[in-house]
Amino acid sequence: MASPNSVKILEIFKVTRAFDSVDASTEFSLPLTYFDITWLKFPPAECLYFFKLNESSSRPSIFHSEILPALKLSLSLTLGHFVPLAGHLTWPANSSKPIIVYALNDALSLTVAESNANFDRFIRNEIREAAESHLYIPELHVTSTIASLLALQITFFPCKGFSIGMAIHRAVLDGKSVSMFLNAWAYLCKHNQNEKSLLLLPELRPSFDRTGVQDSFGLESVYLNQWEATIIPGSELNSRSMKLMPNLQVSRNLLRATFSLSREAINELKESVLRYHQAGSSPKKKLHLTTYVLTCAYVSVCLVRARGGDSRRKVYQVFSVDCRGRVEPPLPPNYFGNCVAVHHMVAEAEAFMEENGVAIIAEKLSEVINGLENGLFQGAKERLVMLRGLGQEVQKFGVAGSTRIGFYGLDFGWGNVEKVEITSIDRTSGFSVMEFGDVSSGGIEIGVVLVRQEMERFADLFANGLKVLQSRL
């Protein structure tokens, strides 16, 4: 008898671009930049998108005869614009750094599966086992000599809907690039997928031009040396191996849940922080009370309090900053690849546990952002090694996602995505932020993965903290 959450692999396709070229086997290469090399051997990023279908479209006969062929054809057309994604990453002996090698007839791996799981549990904000999501994420093919850049899995839930799971090589795509690819695929699927000459919108046309990326601080060689000195299991004798750092196992005790902050709640957080800031006697500094900063401050305070323990321990909050418009010369908004800088804020747990902890942490995050104006890459040479070397005595969490990418605007032609999840936060001790499912509401959705006891405490702290804020206004 099948288990309640069984997934059956139906077929694994190799999807090539729709092309007419007679020289399709000719190889091209694309160099990595220091932005890409930052993430060279990190485990894959993983995300899941759930789409609900109406009663007619969700029938197996309709899905397999109409929807799946449309998704496959539009994916093929999309690869015509994103050709390097079907290639692979390698580090040739005659190259000073890894490169992306691709040909016009390269293929992208697409797994098609079927699940008998309760689809509605995934699109509701229920607390559930984190490991369940990994059934819908494909494996990224990586060996010592080559690494795939992207793998996709479409899973059909009969009479309910389907999901699209992604495994993404971190050295090739940042969040904005992933969004550009998905939106291009959705656009071509929704708008007459049979028309090969259909043009993409300008903002969906990727720019692979690396010539504008200036390594003014010599970060490329620093990061390459750091990775060559990093011992990856199974590649001890090959410093140029493409193998990635091993993924942490997701235990059954880890739970995943989604929480939300409404626009009203975010405004209340902002007013609370401003009152604390104005009442203080210290010199007034510029505050960056964006939705992202306020959300990160509130969630991190709840996380630290949920863990409890030593109030003197160090807490590191790690986040990425989009650099497309910050570097000199600026890169175009449609620059495709990695273009983020890693930054962090550190404080003792005691600061998070203060009565005005949200305001204190929001001010500290603002200080980090103020520092970007003076040095976008200040401390960049040492930061990654330092963060990777932190021990169990500290608490560290990374922030995945963004409040500006537009995760919930994705529509392949059968309605907007119902639920988005950054699955890999269960391996990074992080949390995710993105705009609320109802884009017009202006709210924020937060994904959290914690052990059972901490999840229960976090849920109480998150809800009660908002009630306290409301009572003070």
CSV table of C-alpha atoms in Angstrom, one decimal:
chain,number,residue,atom,x,y,z
A,1,MET,CA,0.0,0.0,0.0
A,2,ALA,CA,1.3,3.5,-0.9
A,3,SER,CA,2.3,5.7,2.0
A,4,PRO,CA,0.2,8.9,2.6
A,5,ASN,CA,2.9,11.1,1.1
A,6,SER,CA,4.3,8.9,-1.6
A,7,VAL,CA,5.7,10.4,-4.8
A,8,LYS,CA,6.0,8.3,-7.9
A,9,ILE,CA,8.6,9.4,-10.6
A,10,LEU,CA,6.8,9.1,-13.9
A,11,GLU,CA,9.7,10.2,-16.2
A,12,ILE,CA,12.9,12.2,-16.4
A,13,PHE,CA,13.0,14.4,-19.5
A,14,LYS,CA,16.0,16.1,-21.0
A,15,VAL,CA,14.7,19.4,-22.3
A,16,THR,CA,16.7,21.2,-25.0
A,17,ARG,CA,16.1,24.7,-26.3
A,18,ALA,CA,13.9,25.2,-29.3
A,19,PHE,CA,16.5,26.0,-32.0
A,20,ASP,CA,17.1,25.9,-35.7
A,21,SER,CA,20.9,26.3,-35.7
A,22,VAL,CA,23.0,23.8,-37.6
A,23,ASP,CA,26.0,24.4,-35.3
A,24,ALA,CA,24.1,23.4,-32.1
A,25,SER,CA,27.0,21.3,-30.8
A,26,THR,CA,29.5,24.2,-30.8
A,27,GLU,CA,30.6,24.9,-27.2
A,28,PHE,CA,30.7,28.3,-25.6
A,29,SER,CA,31.9,29.4,-22.2
A,30,LEU,CA,30.9,32.0,-19.6
A,31,PRO,CA,33.3,33.0,-16.9
A,32,LEU,CA,32.4,33.2,-13.3
A,33,THR,CA,32.8,36.5,-11.4
A,34,TYR,CA,33.8,37.1,-7.8
A,35,PHE,CA,30.0,37.4,-7.1
A,36,ASP,CA,29.6,33.8,-8.3
A,37,ILE,CA,32.7,32.4,-6.8
A,38,THR,CA,31.5,33.6,-3.4
A,39,TRP,CA,29.0,30.6,-3.5
A,40,LEU,CA,31.1,28.1,-5.4
A,41,LYS,CA,30.7,25.1,-3.2
A,42,PHE,CA,27.7,25.9,-1.1
A,43,PRO,CA,24.9,23.3,-1.2
A,44,PRO,CA,22.1,24.0,-3.7
A,45,ALA,CA,19.4,26.5,-3.1
A,46,GLU,CA,16.0,24.8,-3.2
A,47,CYS,CA,12.5,26.3,-3.7
A,48,LEU,CA,8.9,25.1,-4.3
A,49,TYR,CA,6.0,26.7,-6.1
A,50,PHE,CA,2.5,25.3,-5.7
A,51,PHE,CA,-0.3,26.0,-8.3
A,52,LYS,CA,-3.9,25.1,-7.7
A,53,LEU,CA,-6.0,24.0,-10.7
A,54,ASN,CA,-9.7,24.2,-11.2
A,55,GLU,CA,-11.9,21.0,-11.3
A,56,SER,CA,-11.6,20.6,-15.1
A,57,SER,CA,-7.8,21.3,-15.4
A,58,SER,CA,-6.9,19.1,-12.5
A,59,ARG,CA,-8.1,15.9,-14.1
A,60,PRO,CA,-5.2,13.6,-14.9
A,61,SER,CA,-6.3,13.4,-18.6
A,62,ILE,CA,-6.2,17.2,-19.0
A,63,PHE,CA,-3.0,17.6,-17.0
A,64,HIS,CA,-1.0,15.1,-19.1
A,65,SER,CA,-2.5,16.0,-22.5
A,66,GLU,CA,-2.5,19.8,-22.2
A,67,ILE,CA,-0.8,21.3,-19.2
A,68,LEU,CA,2.3,19.2,-19.0
A,69,PRO,CA,3.0,19.5,-22.8
A,70,ALA,CA,2.5,23.3,-22.5
A,71,LEU,CA,5.0,23.5,-19.6
A,72,LYS,CA,7.6,21.5,-21.4
A,73,LEU,CA,7.3,23.4,-24.7
A,74,SER,CA,7.5,26.8,-23.0
A,75,LEU,CA,10.5,25.6,-21.0
A,76,SER,CA,12.2,24.7,-24.3
A,77,LEU,CA,11.4,28.1,-25.7
A,78,THR,CA,12.7,29.7,-22.5
A,79,LEU,CA,16.0,27.9,-22.7
A,80,GLY,CA,16.4,29.6,-26.1
A,81,HIS,CA,16.8,32.9,-24.1
A,82,PHE,CA,18.7,31.3,-21.1
A,83,VAL,CA,21.0,28.9,-23.0
A,84,PRO,CA,23.8,28.7,-20.4
A,85,LEU,CA,21.4,27.2,-17.8
A,86,ALA,CA,21.4,23.9,-19.7
A,87,GLY,CA,25.2,23.7,-19.5
A,88,HIS,CA,27.5,22.8,-16.6
A,89,LEU,CA,30.1,24.2,-14.3
A,90,THR,CA,33.6,22.9,-14.6
A,91,TRP,CA,37.2,24.0,-13.7
A,92,PRO,CA,39.5,23.1,-16.6
A,93,ALA,CA,43.2,22.6,-16.0
A,94,ASN,CA,44.0,25.4,-18.3
A,95,SER,CA,41.7,27.9,-16.6
A,96,SER,CA,42.5,30.1,-13.6
A,97,LYS,CA,38.9,29.8,-12.4
A,98,PRO,CA,35.7,27.7,-12.9
A,99,ILE,CA,33.7,28.4,-16.0
A,100,ILE,CA,30.2,27.6,-17.4
A,101,VAL,CA,30.4,25.5,-20.5
A,102,TYR,CA,27.4,25.2,-22.7
A,103,ALA,CA,26.2,24.3,-26.2
A,104,LEU,CA,23.0,25.1,-28.0
A,105,ASN,CA,21.9,21.5,-27.8
A,106,ASP,CA,22.6,21.0,-24.1
A,107,ALA,CA,19.6,19.7,-22.1
A,108,LEU,CA,18.1,20.6,-18.8
A,109,SER,CA,16.9,17.8,-16.5
A,110,LEU,CA,13.1,17.9,-15.8
A,111,THR,CA,11.6,15.2,-13.5
A,112,VAL,CA,7.9,14.6,-13.8
A,113,ALA,CA,6.2,13.0,-10.8
A,114,GLU,CA,2.9,12.3,-9.2
A,115,SER,CA,1.9,12.5,-5.5
A,116,ASN,CA,-1.0,11.3,-3.5
A,117,ALA,CA,-0.2,13.7,-0.6
A,118,ASN,CA,-2.8,16.2,0.7
A,119,PHE,CA,-2.2,19.2,-1.6
A,120,ASP,CA,-4.2,21.5,0.6
A,121,ARG,CA,-1.7,21.0,3.5
A,122,PHE,CA,1.0,22.5,1.4
A,123,ILE,CA,-0.8,25.7,0.5
A,124,ARG,CA,-2.2,26.3,3.9
A,125,ASN,CA,0.0,27.9,6.6
A,126,GLU,CA,0.1,24.7,8.7
A,127,ILE,CA,3.0,23.5,10.8
A,128,ARG,CA,4.3,20.3,9.3
A,129,GLU,CA,7.5,18.2,9.1
A,130,ALA,CA,10.1,20.0,7.1
A,131,ALA,CA,11.4,16.9,5.4
A,132,GLU,CA,8.1,16.4,3.5
A,133,SER,CA,9.0,19.2,1.0
A,134,HIS,CA,12.1,17.4,-0.2
A,135,LEU,CA,10.1,14.8,-2.0
A,136,TYR,CA,9.2,17.5,-4.5
A,137,ILE,CA,12.7,18.8,-5.1
A,138,PRO,CA,15.0,17.2,-7.7
A,139,GLU,CA,18.6,16.3,-7.1
A,140,LEU,CA,21.2,18.5,-8.7
A,141,HIS,CA,23.7,16.4,-10.6
A,142,VAL,CA,27.2,17.1,-9.3
A,143,THR,CA,30.5,15.1,-9.8
A,144,SER,CA,34.1,16.0,-9.1
A,145,THR,CA,34.5,17.3,-12.7
A,146,ILE,CA,31.1,18.9,-13.6
A,147,ALA,CA,28.1,20.4,-11.9
A,148,SER,CA,24.7,21.0,-13.3
A,149,LEU,CA,23.3,24.5,-12.9
A,150,LEU,CA,19.6,23.8,-12.5
A,151,ALA,CA,17.3,20.9,-12.1
A,152,LEU,CA,13.5,21.0,-12.2
A,153,GLN,CA,10.7,18.8,-11.0
A,154,ILE,CA,7.0,19.1,-11.8
A,155,THR,CA,4.8,17.0,-9.5
A,156,PHE,CA,1.1,16.5,-10.3
A,157,PHE,CA,-1.4,16.2,-7.4
A,158,PRO,CA,-4.4,14.6,-9.1
A,159,CYS,CA,-7.6,16.6,-9.0
A,160,LYS,CA,-5.8,19.4,-7.1
A,161,GLY,CA,-2.9,21.0,-8.7
A,162,PHE,CA,0.9,20.8,-9.3
A,163,SER,CA,4.2,22.0,-7.9
A,164,ILE,CA,7.4,23.1,-9.5
A,165,GLY,CA,10.5,22.3,-7.5
A,166,MET,CA,13.9,23.7,-8.2
A,167,ALA,CA,17.5,22.8,-7.2
A,168,ILE,CA,19.8,25.7,-8.1
A,169,HIS,CA,23.6,25.9,-8.1
A,170,ARG,CA,24.3,28.9,-5.9
A,171,ALA,CA,27.4,29.9,-7.9
A,172,VAL,CA,25.2,30.6,-11.0
A,173,LEU,CA,22.0,32.2,-9.9
A,174,ASP,CA,20.9,34.7,-7.2
A,175,GLY,CA,17.3,35.2,-6.3
A,176,LYS,CA,16.6,37.9,-8.8
A,177,SER,CA,18.0,35.7,-11.6
A,178,VAL,CA,15.9,32.8,-10.6
A,179,SER,CA,12.8,35.0,-10.6
A,180,MET,CA,13.7,36.3,-14.1
A,181,PHE,CA,14.0,32.8,-15.4
A,182,LEU,CA,10.7,31.7,-13.8
A,183,ASN,CA,8.8,34.7,-15.0
A,184,ALA,CA,10.1,34.3,-18.5
A,185,TRP,CA,9.0,30.7,-18.5
A,186,ALA,CA,5.6,31.6,-17.2
A,187,TYR,CA,5.2,34.4,-19.7
A,188,LEU,CA,6.0,32.2,-22.7
A,189,CYS,CA,3.7,29.5,-21.3
A,190,LYS,CA,0.8,31.8,-20.7
A,191,HIS,CA,1.1,33.9,-23.9
A,192,ASN,CA,0.7,31.7,-26.9
A,193,GLN,CA,3.3,29.1,-26.2
A,194,ASN,CA,3.1,27.7,-29.7
A,195,GLU,CA,4.5,31.0,-31.2
A,196,LYS,CA,8.3,30.6,-31.3
A,197,SER,CA,8.7,34.2,-32.4
A,198,LEU,CA,7.0,35.6,-29.2
A,199,LEU,CA,9.3,38.2,-27.8
A,200,LEU,CA,10.0,38.4,-24.1
A,201,LEU,CA,9.4,41.7,-22.2
A,202,PRO,CA,12.6,43.7,-21.9
A,203,GLU,CA,12.9,43.1,-18.1
A,204,LEU,CA,12.8,39.3,-18.8
A,205,ARG,CA,15.6,39.2,-21.3
A,206,PRO,CA,18.7,38.2,-19.5
A,207,SER,CA,22.1,39.9,-19.9
A,208,PHE,CA,25.0,37.6,-19.6
A,209,ASP,CA,27.6,40.3,-20.3
A,210,ARG,CA,30.3,40.1,-17.5
A,211,THR,CA,32.6,42.8,-18.9
A,212,GLY,CA,31.0,45.4,-16.6
A,213,VAL,CA,31.9,43.5,-13.4
A,214,GLN,CA,35.0,45.1,-12.0
A,215,ASP,CA,36.9,43.3,-9.3
A,216,SER,CA,38.5,46.4,-7.7
A,217,PHE,CA,39.2,44.7,-4.4
A,218,GLY,CA,40.8,41.5,-5.7
A,219,LEU,CA,38.0,39.3,-4.2
A,220,GLU,CA,38.1,36.7,-7.0
A,221,SER,CA,41.6,35.4,-6.1
A,222,VAL,CA,40.8,35.6,-2.3
A,223,TYR,CA,37.7,33.5,-2.7
A,224,LEU,CA,39.3,31.0,-5.1
A,225,ASN,CA,42.2,30.5,-2.6
A,226,GLN,CA,39.7,30.0,0.2
A,227,TRP,CA,37.7,27.4,-1.7
A,228,GLU,CA,40.9,25.6,-2.8
A,229,ALA,CA,41.8,25.3,0.9
A,230,THR,CA,38.4,24.0,1.8
A,231,ILE,CA,38.3,20.2,2.2
A,232,ILE,CA,35.1,18.7,0.7
A,233,PRO,CA,34.4,15.1,1.6
A,234,GLY,CA,35.3,12.9,-1.4
A,235,SER,CA,37.6,15.5,-3.0
A,236,GLU,CA,40.5,15.8,-0.6
A,237,LEU,CA,43.1,15.2,-3.4
A,238,ASN,CA,41.4,17.6,-5.9
A,239,SER,CA,41.2,21.2,-4.9
A,240,ARG,CA,39.4,22.0,-8.2
A,241,SER,CA,36.7,19.5,-7.6
A,242,MET,CA,33.1,20.6,-8.4
A,243,LYS,CA,31.7,18.7,-5.4
A,244,LEU,CA,29.7,20.8,-3.0
A,245,MET,CA,29.8,21.0,0.8
A,246,PRO,CA,27.5,18.3,2.1
A,247,ASN,CA,23.9,19.1,2.9
A,248,LEU,CA,22.7,18.7,6.5
A,249,GLN,CA,20.2,16.0,7.0
A,250,VAL,CA,16.7,17.2,7.7
A,251,SER,CA,15.6,15.4,10.9
A,252,ARG,CA,11.9,14.4,11.5
A,253,ASN,CA,12.0,16.7,14.5
A,254,LEU,CA,12.3,19.8,12.3
A,255,LEU,CA,9.0,21.6,11.6
A,256,ARG,CA,8.2,24.1,8.9
A,257,ALA,CA,5.7,26.8,9.2
A,258,THR,CA,4.7,30.1,7.6
A,259,PHE,CA,3.8,33.3,9.4
A,260,SER,CA,2.7,36.6,8.1
A,261,LEU,CA,2.9,40.3,8.9
A,262,SER,CA,0.2,42.5,7.6
A,263,ARG,CA,0.8,46.0,6.3
A,264,GLU,CA,-0.9,47.3,9.5
A,265,ALA,CA,1.5,45.2,11.7
A,266,ILE,CA,4.5,46.5,9.8
A,267,ASN,CA,3.3,50.1,10.3
A,268,GLU,CA,2.9,49.4,14.0
A,269,LEU,CA,6.4,48.0,14.2
A,270,LYS,CA,7.7,51.1,12.5
A,271,GLU,CA,5.9,53.5,14.9
A,272,SER,CA,7.2,51.5,17.9
A,273,VAL,CA,10.8,51.7,16.6
A,274,LEU,CA,10.5,55.4,15.9
A,275,ARG,CA,9.2,56.1,19.4
A,276,TYR,CA,12.1,54.3,21.0
A,277,HIS,CA,14.6,56.0,18.7
A,278,GLN,CA,13.2,59.5,19.4
A,279,ALA,CA,13.1,58.9,23.2
A,280,GLY,CA,16.8,57.9,23.3
A,281,SER,CA,19.5,60.2,24.4
A,282,SER,CA,22.2,59.0,22.0
A,283,PRO,CA,23.0,61.0,18.8
A,284,LYS,CA,20.3,60.3,16.2
A,285,LYS,CA,21.5,58.2,13.3
A,286,LYS,CA,19.8,57.6,10.0
A,287,LEU,CA,17.2,54.8,10.2
A,288,HIS,CA,16.4,52.5,7.4
A,289,LEU,CA,13.0,51.3,8.5
A,290,THR,CA,12.1,49.4,5.3
A,291,THR,CA,9.7,46.5,5.3
A,292,TYR,CA,12.7,44.2,5.0
A,293,VAL,CA,14.5,45.6,8.0
A,294,LEU,CA,11.4,45.7,10.2
A,295,THR,CA,10.5,42.1,9.3
A,296,CYS,CA,14.1,40.8,9.9
A,297,ALA,CA,14.2,42.6,13.3
A,298,TYR,CA,10.9,41.2,14.5
A,299,VAL,CA,11.5,37.7,13.3
A,300,SER,CA,15.1,37.5,14.7
A,301,VAL,CA,13.9,38.8,18.1
A,302,CYS,CA,11.3,36.0,18.2
A,303,LEU,CA,13.9,33.4,17.1
A,304,VAL,CA,16.4,34.3,19.8
A,305,ARG,CA,13.8,34.4,22.5
A,306,ALA,CA,12.4,31.0,21.3
A,307,ARG,CA,15.8,29.4,21.7
A,308,GLY,CA,16.4,31.0,25.2
A,309,GLY,CA,19.6,30.0,26.9
A,310,ASP,CA,22.7,32.1,27.5
A,311,SER,CA,21.9,35.8,27.1
A,312,ARG,CA,25.6,36.5,26.6
A,313,ARG,CA,26.0,34.4,23.5
A,314,LYS,CA,26.7,36.1,20.2
A,315,VAL,CA,23.9,36.1,17.6
A,316,TYR,CA,24.8,36.6,13.9
A,317,GLN,CA,22.2,37.6,11.3
A,318,VAL,CA,23.4,37.1,7.8
A,319,PHE,CA,21.8,38.7,4.7
A,320,SER,CA,22.5,39.6,1.1
A,321,VAL,CA,22.5,42.9,-0.6
A,322,ASP,CA,21.7,43.3,-4.3
A,323,CYS,CA,24.6,45.1,-6.0
A,324,ARG,CA,23.3,45.7,-9.5
A,325,GLY,CA,22.7,49.3,-8.9
A,326,ARG,CA,25.4,49.8,-6.2
A,327,VAL,CA,28.6,48.9,-8.0
A,328,GLU,CA,30.6,51.2,-10.3
A,329,PRO,CA,29.8,51.1,-13.1
A,330,PRO,CA,26.2,50.0,-12.3
A,331,LEU,CA,25.0,46.7,-13.9
A,332,PRO,CA,21.7,46.5,-15.7
A,333,PRO,CA,18.6,45.3,-13.8
A,334,ASN,CA,18.4,42.2,-16.0
A,335,TYR,CA,22.0,41.2,-15.3
A,336,PHE,CA,21.9,37.4,-15.0
A,337,GLY,CA,24.0,35.6,-12.5
A,338,ASN,CA,25.0,36.4,-8.9
A,339,CYS,CA,25.2,40.0,-8.0
A,340,VAL,CA,24.8,40.1,-4.2
A,341,ALA,CA,27.2,40.9,-1.4
A,342,VAL,CA,27.0,39.1,2.0
A,343,HIS,CA,26.8,41.2,5.1
A,344,HIS,CA,26.0,40.5,8.7
A,345,MET,CA,24.9,42.0,12.0
A,346,VAL,CA,26.1,40.7,15.3
A,347,ALA,CA,24.9,41.4,18.8
A,348,GLU,CA,24.6,39.6,22.1
A,349,ALA,CA,21.4,37.6,22.7
A,350,GLU,CA,20.6,40.0,25.5
A,351,ALA,CA,19.9,42.8,23.1
A,352,PHE,CA,17.2,40.7,21.4
A,353,MET,CA,15.7,39.8,24.7
A,354,GLU,CA,15.3,43.4,25.8
A,355,GLU,CA,11.7,44.8,26.1
A,356,ASN,CA,12.5,47.1,23.1
A,357,GLY,CA,14.5,44.4,21.4
A,358,VAL,CA,12.9,44.9,18.0
A,359,ALA,CA,13.8,48.6,18.0
A,360,ILE,CA,17.4,47.8,19.2
A,361,ILE,CA,17.9,45.3,16.4
A,362,ALA,CA,16.3,47.5,13.8
A,363,GLU,CA,18.8,50.2,14.7
A,364,LYS,CA,21.7,47.8,14.5
A,365,LEU,CA,20.6,46.6,11.0
A,366,SER,CA,20.3,50.2,10.0
A,367,GLU,CA,23.9,50.8,11.1
A,368,VAL,CA,25.0,48.0,8.7
A,369,ILE,CA,23.0,49.5,5.9
A,370,ASN,CA,24.5,52.9,6.6
A,371,GLY,CA,27.9,51.4,6.3
A,372,LEU,CA,27.2,50.2,2.7
A,373,GLU,CA,27.4,53.8,1.6
A,374,ASN,CA,31.1,53.9,2.7
A,375,GLY,CA,32.1,50.4,1.7
A,376,LEU,CA,29.9,47.8,-0.1
A,377,PHE,CA,32.7,45.2,0.2
A,378,GLN,CA,34.2,46.2,3.5
A,379,GLY,CA,35.2,43.1,5.4
A,380,ALA,CA,34.3,40.9,2.4
A,381,LYS,CA,37.7,39.1,2.2
A,382,GLU,CA,37.3,37.7,5.7
A,383,ARG,CA,33.6,37.5,6.2
A,384,LEU,CA,32.7,34.1,4.6
A,385,VAL,CA,35.5,32.2,6.3
A,386,MET,CA,34.6,33.8,9.6
A,387,LEU,CA,30.9,33.0,9.2
A,388,ARG,CA,31.5,29.4,8.1
A,389,GLY,CA,33.9,28.9,11.1
A,390,LEU,CA,31.4,29.9,13.8
A,391,GLY,CA,30.8,27.2,16.4
A,392,GLN,CA,27.7,25.9,18.2
A,393,GLU,CA,28.2,28.3,21.0
A,394,VAL,CA,26.8,31.1,18.9
A,395,GLN,CA,23.4,31.5,17.1
A,396,LYS,CA,23.5,32.2,13.4
A,397,PHE,CA,20.7,32.5,10.9
A,398,GLY,CA,20.6,33.7,7.3
A,399,VAL,CA,17.8,35.5,5.6
A,400,ALA,CA,16.7,34.0,2.3
A,401,GLY,CA,14.4,35.7,-0.2
A,402,SER,CA,13.5,39.3,-0.6
A,403,THR,CA,10.5,41.6,-0.2
A,404,ARG,CA,11.1,43.0,-3.7
A,405,ILE,CA,11.4,40.0,-6.0
A,406,GLY,CA,7.6,39.4,-6.5
A,407,PHE,CA,7.4,35.7,-5.8
A,408,TYR,CA,3.6,35.6,-5.9
A,409,GLY,CA,3.2,37.2,-9.3
A,410,LEU,CA,4.0,33.9,-11.1
A,411,ASP,CA,1.2,32.7,-13.5
A,412,PHE,CA,1.8,30.0,-16.1
A,413,GLY,CA,-1.8,30.5,-17.5
A,414,TRP,CA,-3.9,28.6,-14.9
A,415,GLY,CA,-3.8,31.2,-12.1
A,416,ASN,CA,-1.3,32.8,-9.8
A,417,VAL,CA,0.9,30.6,-7.6
A,418,GLU,CA,-0.8,29.7,-4.4
A,419,LYS,CA,2.2,29.0,-2.2
A,420,VAL,CA,5.9,29.6,-2.4
A,421,GLU,CA,8.5,28.1,-0.1
A,422,ILE,CA,12.3,28.4,0.0
A,423,THR,CA,12.8,24.8,1.0
A,424,SER,CA,16.6,25.0,1.7
A,425,ILE,CA,16.2,27.1,4.8
A,426,ASP,CA,15.8,23.8,6.7
A,427,ARG,CA,19.5,23.1,6.0
A,428,THR,CA,20.8,26.6,6.8
A,429,SER,CA,19.2,27.5,10.1
A,430,GLY,CA,17.7,30.5,8.4
A,431,PHE,CA,14.3,32.0,7.6
A,432,SER,CA,12.7,33.4,4.4
A,433,VAL,CA,10.9,36.6,3.7
A,434,MET,CA,8.8,37.5,0.7
A,435,GLU,CA,5.8,39.6,-0.2
A,436,PHE,CA,2.4,38.2,1.0
A,437,GLY,CA,0.5,35.8,-1.2
A,438,ASP,CA,-2.1,38.6,-1.8
A,439,VAL,CA,0.4,41.0,-3.5
A,440,SER,CA,-2.0,43.9,-3.2
A,441,SER,CA,-2.1,43.6,0.6
A,442,GLY,CA,1.4,44.9,1.1
A,443,GLY,CA,2.1,42.3,3.8
A,444,ILE,CA,5.0,39.9,4.3
A,445,GLU,CA,5.2,36.1,4.5
A,446,ILE,CA,7.9,34.5,6.7
A,447,GLY,CA,9.1,30.9,6.4
A,448,VAL,CA,10.6,29.3,9.5
A,449,VAL,CA,12.1,25.9,10.3
A,450,LEU,CA,12.7,25.0,13.9
A,451,VAL,CA,12.7,21.9,16.2
A,452,ARG,CA,9.3,21.2,17.7
A,453,GLN,CA,9.7,22.9,21.1
A,454,GLU,CA,11.3,26.1,19.6
A,455,MET,CA,8.6,26.2,16.9
A,456,GLU,CA,5.8,26.2,19.6
A,457,ARG,CA,7.6,29.0,21.5
A,458,PHE,CA,8.2,31.0,18.3
A,459,ALA,CA,4.6,30.8,17.3
A,460,ASP,CA,3.5,32.1,20.7
A,461,LEU,CA,6.1,34.9,20.7
A,462,PHE,CA,5.2,35.9,17.2
A,463,ALA,CA,1.5,36.2,17.8
A,464,ASN,CA,1.8,37.7,21.3
A,465,GLY,CA,4.4,40.3,20.2
A,466,LEU,CA,2.0,41.7,17.7
A,467,LYS,CA,-0.8,41.9,20.4
A,468,VAL,CA,1.6,43.9,22.7
A,469,LEU,CA,2.4,46.3,19.9
A,470,GLN,CA,-1.3,46.9,19.2
A,471,SER,CA,-2.0,47.5,22.8
A,472,ARG,CA,0.7,50.2,23.0
A,473,LEU,CA,-0.7,52.2,20.1
